[in-house]
mmCIF file of C-alpha atoms in Angstrom:
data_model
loop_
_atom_site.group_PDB
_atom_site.id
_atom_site.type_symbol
_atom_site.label_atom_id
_atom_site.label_comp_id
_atom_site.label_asym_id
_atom_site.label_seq_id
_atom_site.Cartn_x
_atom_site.Cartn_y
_atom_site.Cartn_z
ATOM 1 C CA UNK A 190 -176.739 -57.650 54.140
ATOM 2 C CA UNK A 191 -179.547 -56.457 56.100
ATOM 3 C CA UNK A 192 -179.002 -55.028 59.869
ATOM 4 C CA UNK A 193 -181.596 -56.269 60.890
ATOM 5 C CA UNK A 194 -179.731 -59.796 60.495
ATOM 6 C CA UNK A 195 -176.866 -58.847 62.207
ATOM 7 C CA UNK A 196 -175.433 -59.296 65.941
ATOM 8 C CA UNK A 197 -175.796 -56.304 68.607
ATOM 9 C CA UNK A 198 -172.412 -55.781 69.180
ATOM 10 C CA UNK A 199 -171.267 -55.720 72.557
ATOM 11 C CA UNK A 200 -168.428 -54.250 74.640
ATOM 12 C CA UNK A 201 -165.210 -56.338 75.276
ATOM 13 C CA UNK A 202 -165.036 -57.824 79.071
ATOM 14 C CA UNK A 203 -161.654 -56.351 78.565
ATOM 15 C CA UNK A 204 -162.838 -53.142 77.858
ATOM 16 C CA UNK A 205 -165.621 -53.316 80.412
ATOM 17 C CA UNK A 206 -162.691 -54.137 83.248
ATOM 18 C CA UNK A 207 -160.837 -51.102 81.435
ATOM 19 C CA UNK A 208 -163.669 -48.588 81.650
ATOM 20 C CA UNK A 209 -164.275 -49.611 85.435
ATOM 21 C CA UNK A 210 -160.968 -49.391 87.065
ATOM 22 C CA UNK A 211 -160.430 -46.181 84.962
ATOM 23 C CA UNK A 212 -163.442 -44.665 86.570
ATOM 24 C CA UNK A 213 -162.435 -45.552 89.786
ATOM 25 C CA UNK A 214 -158.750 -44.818 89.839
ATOM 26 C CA UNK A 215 -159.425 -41.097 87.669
ATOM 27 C CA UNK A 216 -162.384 -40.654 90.961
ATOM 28 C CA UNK A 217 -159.524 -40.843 93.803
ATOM 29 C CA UNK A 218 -157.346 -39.033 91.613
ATOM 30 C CA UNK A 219 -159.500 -35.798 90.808
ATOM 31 C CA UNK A 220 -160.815 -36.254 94.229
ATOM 32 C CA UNK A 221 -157.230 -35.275 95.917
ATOM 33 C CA UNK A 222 -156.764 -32.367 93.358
ATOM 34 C CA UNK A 223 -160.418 -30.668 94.014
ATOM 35 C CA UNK A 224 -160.041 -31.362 98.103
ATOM 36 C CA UNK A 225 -156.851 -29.847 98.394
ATOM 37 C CA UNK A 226 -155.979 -28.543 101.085
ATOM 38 C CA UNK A 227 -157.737 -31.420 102.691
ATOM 39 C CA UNK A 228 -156.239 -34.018 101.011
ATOM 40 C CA UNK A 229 -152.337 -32.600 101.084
ATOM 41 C CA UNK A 230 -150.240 -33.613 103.847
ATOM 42 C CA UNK A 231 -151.477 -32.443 107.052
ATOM 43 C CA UNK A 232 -154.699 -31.953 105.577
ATOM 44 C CA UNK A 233 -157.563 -33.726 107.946
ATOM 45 C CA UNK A 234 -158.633 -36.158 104.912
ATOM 46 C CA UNK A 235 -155.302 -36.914 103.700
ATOM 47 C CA UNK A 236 -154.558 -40.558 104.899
ATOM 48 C CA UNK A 237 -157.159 -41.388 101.772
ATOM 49 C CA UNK A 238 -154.459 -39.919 99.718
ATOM 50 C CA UNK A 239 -151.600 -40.884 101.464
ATOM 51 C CA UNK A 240 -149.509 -42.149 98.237
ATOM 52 C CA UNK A 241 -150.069 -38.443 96.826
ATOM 53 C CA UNK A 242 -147.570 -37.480 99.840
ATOM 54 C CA UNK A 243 -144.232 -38.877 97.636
ATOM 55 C CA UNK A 244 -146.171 -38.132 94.151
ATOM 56 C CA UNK A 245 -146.717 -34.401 94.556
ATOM 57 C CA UNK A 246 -142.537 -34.377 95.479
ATOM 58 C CA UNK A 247 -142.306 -35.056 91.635
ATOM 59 C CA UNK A 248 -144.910 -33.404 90.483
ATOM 60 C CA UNK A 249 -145.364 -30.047 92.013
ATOM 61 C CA UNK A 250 -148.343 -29.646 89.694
ATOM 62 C CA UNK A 251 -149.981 -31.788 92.191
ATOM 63 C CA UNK A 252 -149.416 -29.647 95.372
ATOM 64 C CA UNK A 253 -149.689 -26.414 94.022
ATOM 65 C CA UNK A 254 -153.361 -25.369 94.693
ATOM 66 C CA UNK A 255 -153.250 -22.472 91.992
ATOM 67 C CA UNK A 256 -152.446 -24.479 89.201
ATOM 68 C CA UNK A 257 -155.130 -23.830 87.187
ATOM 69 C CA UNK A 258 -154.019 -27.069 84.787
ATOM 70 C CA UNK A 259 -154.272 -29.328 87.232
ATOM 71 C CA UNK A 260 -157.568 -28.776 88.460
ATOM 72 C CA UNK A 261 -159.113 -28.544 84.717
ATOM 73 C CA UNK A 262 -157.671 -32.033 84.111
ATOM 74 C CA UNK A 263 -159.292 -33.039 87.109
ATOM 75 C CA UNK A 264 -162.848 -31.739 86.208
ATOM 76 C CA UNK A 265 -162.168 -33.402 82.639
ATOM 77 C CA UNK A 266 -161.550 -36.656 84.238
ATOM 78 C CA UNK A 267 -164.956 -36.206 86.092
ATOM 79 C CA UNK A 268 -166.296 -35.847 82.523
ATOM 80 C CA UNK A 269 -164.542 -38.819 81.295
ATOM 81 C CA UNK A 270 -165.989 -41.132 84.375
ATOM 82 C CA UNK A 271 -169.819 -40.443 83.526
ATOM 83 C CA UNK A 272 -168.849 -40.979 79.576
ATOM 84 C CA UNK A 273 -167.200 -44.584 80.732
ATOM 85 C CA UNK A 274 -170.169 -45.236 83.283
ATOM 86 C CA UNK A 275 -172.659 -44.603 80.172
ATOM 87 C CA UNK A 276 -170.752 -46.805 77.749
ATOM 88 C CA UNK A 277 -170.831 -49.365 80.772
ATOM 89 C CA UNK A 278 -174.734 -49.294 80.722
ATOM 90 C CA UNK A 279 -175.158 -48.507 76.941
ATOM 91 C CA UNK A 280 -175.293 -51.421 74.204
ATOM 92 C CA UNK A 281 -174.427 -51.461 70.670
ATOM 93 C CA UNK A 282 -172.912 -48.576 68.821
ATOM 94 C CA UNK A 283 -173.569 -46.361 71.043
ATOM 95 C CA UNK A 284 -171.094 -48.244 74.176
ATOM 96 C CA UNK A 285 -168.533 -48.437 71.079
ATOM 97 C CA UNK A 286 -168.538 -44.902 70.271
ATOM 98 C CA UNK A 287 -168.664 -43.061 74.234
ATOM 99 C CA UNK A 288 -166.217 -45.689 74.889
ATOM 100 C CA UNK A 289 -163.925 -45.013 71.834
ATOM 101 C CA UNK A 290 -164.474 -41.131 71.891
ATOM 102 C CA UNK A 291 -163.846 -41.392 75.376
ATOM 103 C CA UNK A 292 -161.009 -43.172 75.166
ATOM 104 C CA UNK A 293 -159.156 -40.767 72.805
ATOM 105 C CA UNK A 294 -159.704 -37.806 75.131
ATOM 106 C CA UNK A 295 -158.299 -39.553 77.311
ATOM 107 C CA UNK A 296 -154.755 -40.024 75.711
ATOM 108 C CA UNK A 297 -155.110 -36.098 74.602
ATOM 109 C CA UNK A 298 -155.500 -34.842 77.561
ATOM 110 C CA UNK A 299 -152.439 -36.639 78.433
ATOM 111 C CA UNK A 300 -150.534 -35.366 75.937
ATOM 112 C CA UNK A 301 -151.979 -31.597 76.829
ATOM 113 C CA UNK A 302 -150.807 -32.531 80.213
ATOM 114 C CA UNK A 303 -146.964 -33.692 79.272
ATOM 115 C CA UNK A 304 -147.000 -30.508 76.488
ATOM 116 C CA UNK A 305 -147.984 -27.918 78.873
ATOM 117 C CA UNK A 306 -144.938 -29.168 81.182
ATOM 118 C CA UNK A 307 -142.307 -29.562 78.313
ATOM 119 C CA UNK A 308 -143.348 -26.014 76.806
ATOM 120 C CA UNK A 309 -143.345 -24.329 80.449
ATOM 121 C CA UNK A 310 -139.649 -25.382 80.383
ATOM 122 C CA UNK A 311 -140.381 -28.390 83.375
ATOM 123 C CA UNK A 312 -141.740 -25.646 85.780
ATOM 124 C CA UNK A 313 -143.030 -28.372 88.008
ATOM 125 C CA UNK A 314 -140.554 -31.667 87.187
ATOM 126 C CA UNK A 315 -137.271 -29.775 86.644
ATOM 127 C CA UNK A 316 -135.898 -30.293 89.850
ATOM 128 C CA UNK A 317 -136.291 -34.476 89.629
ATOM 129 C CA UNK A 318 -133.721 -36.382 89.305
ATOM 130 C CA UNK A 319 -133.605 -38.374 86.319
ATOM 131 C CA UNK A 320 -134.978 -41.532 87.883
ATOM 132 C CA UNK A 321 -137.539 -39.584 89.858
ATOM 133 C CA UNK A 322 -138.397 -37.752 86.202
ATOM 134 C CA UNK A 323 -138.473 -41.609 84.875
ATOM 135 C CA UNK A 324 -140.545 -43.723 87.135
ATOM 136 C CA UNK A 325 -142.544 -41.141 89.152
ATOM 137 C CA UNK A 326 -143.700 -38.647 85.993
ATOM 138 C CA UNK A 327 -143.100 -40.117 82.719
ATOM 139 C CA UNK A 328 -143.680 -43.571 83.496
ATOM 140 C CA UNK A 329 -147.031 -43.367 85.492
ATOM 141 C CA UNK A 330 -148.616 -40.534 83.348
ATOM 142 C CA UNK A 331 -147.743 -42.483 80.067
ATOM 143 C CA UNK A 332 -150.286 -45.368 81.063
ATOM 144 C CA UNK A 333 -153.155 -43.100 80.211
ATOM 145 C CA UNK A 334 -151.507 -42.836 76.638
ATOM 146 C CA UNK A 335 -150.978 -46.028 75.731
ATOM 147 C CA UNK A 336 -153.656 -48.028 77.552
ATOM 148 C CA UNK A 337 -156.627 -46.088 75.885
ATOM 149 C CA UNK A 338 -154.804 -45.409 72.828
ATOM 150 C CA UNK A 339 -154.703 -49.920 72.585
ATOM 151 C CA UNK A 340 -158.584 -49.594 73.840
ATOM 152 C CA UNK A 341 -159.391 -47.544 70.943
ATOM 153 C CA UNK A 342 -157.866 -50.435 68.722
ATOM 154 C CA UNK A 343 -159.423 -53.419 70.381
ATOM 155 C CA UNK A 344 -162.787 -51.531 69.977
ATOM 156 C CA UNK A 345 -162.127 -50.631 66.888
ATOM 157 C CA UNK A 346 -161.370 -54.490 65.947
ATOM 158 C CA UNK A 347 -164.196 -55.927 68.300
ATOM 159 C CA UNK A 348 -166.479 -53.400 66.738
ATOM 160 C CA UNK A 349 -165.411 -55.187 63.216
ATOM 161 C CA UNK A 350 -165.841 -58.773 63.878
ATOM 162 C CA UNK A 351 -169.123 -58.778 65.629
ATOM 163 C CA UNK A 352 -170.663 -56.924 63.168
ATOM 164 C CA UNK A 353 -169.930 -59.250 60.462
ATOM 165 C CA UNK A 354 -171.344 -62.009 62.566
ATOM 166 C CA UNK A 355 -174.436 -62.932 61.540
ATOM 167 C CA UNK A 356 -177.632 -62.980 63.973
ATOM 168 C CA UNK A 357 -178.985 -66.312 65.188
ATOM 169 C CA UNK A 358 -181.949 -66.889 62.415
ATOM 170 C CA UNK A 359 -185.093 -68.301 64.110
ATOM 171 C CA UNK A 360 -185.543 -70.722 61.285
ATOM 172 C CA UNK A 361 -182.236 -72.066 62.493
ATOM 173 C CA UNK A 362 -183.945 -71.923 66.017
ATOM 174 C CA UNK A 363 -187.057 -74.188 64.788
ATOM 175 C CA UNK A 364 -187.423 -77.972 64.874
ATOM 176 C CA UNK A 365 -186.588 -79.584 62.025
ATOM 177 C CA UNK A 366 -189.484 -81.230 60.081
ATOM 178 C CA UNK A 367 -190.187 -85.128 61.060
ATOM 179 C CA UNK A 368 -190.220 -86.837 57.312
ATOM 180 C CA UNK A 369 -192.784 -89.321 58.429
ATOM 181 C CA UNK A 370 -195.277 -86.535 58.899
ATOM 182 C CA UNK A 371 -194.247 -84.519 56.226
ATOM 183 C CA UNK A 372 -194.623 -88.239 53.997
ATOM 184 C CA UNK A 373 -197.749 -88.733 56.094
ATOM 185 C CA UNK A 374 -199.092 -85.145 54.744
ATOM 186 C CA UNK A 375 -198.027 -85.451 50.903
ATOM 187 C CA UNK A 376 -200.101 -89.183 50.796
ATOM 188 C CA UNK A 377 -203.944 -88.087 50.094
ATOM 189 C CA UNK A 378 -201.904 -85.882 47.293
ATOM 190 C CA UNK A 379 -199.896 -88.714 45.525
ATOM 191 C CA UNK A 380 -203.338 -90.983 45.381
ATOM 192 C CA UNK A 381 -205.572 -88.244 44.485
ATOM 193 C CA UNK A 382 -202.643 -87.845 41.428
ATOM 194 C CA UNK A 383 -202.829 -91.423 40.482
ATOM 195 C CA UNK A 384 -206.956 -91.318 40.379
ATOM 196 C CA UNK A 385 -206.163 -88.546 37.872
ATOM 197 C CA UNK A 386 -203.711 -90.497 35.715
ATOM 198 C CA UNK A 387 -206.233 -93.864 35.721
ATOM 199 C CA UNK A 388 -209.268 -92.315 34.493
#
């Protein structure tokens, strides 16, 4: 079939909801890494970041200003906001792809992050206690695994059933023809016929 018949796909209003609070949540949370000291405890702008106070007690990562890791991510998630802004404002393949490509750095990243602690033998977790480890690290961090990796999929499927959906045909669009005037129209025909057949 021709493209030129088909739909311009367009993004999920799940995946548009996705994309936004991602933006804004990965904004606040690159913000408190790159302000630091400001933001840390103590820090004139820190009652902006005030749930970072208990966080960075898990994750030292969070509060230790040399980390070099931490402050990558947090340039990377800068990245990853424009990327999601642009598939906001983009249409067609193009919002699929930023958003799907997006998406999957997303959940890599992620997985950097939790490798780089597991190989570093928990340098900044080790001292949690298994509940803290749980529900303040593993649990929280996870979300940007699974929640993009399950936006790459309903893209991906999204993606697949609009483009097999057909674009509204304009013939479809036009009136249909009033038999009385198309009857009306065929009559000088039919008696110029019969003129024929009589002489």
């Amino acid at each position: 079939p021709s493209y030129k018949h088909m739909a311009v796909p367009k993004l999920p209003t799940f995946a548009k909801i996705w994309f936004l609070l991602t933006v804004i949540i990965c904004t606040w949370d690159a913000s408190f890494v790159l302000l630091r000291p400001y933001s840390l405890p103590g820090g004139k702008w820190h009652q902006i970041w005030k749930p970072y106070a208990l966080y960075i007690t898990m994750d030292r990562r969070y509060g230790d200003v040399n980390d070099a890791w931490v402050a990558t991510q947090s340039y990377l998630n800068l990245f990853e906001n424009i990327v999601y802004l642009m598939a906001l404002f983009s249409s067609g393949a193009t919002a699929f792809v930023l958003g799907f490509s997006c998406s999957l750095l997303t959940a890599w990243k992620t997985v950097i992050y939790f490798g780089i602690e597991i190989v570093s033998g928990y340098q900044y977790t080790g001292h949690c206690t298994p509940a803290q480890f749980w529900t303040g690290f593993i649990f929280p961090s996870s979300i940007w695994i699974v929640a993009p990796v399950i936006m790459c999929g309903v893209l991906l499927k999204s993606w697949a059933a609009q483009s097999r959906r057909p674009a509204e045909s304009k013939k479809a669009d036009a009136p249909a023809a009033d038999p009385k005037v198309a009857h009306t129209a065929a009559e000088p025909a039919r008696r110029r016929s019969q003129h024929v057949v009589e002489a």
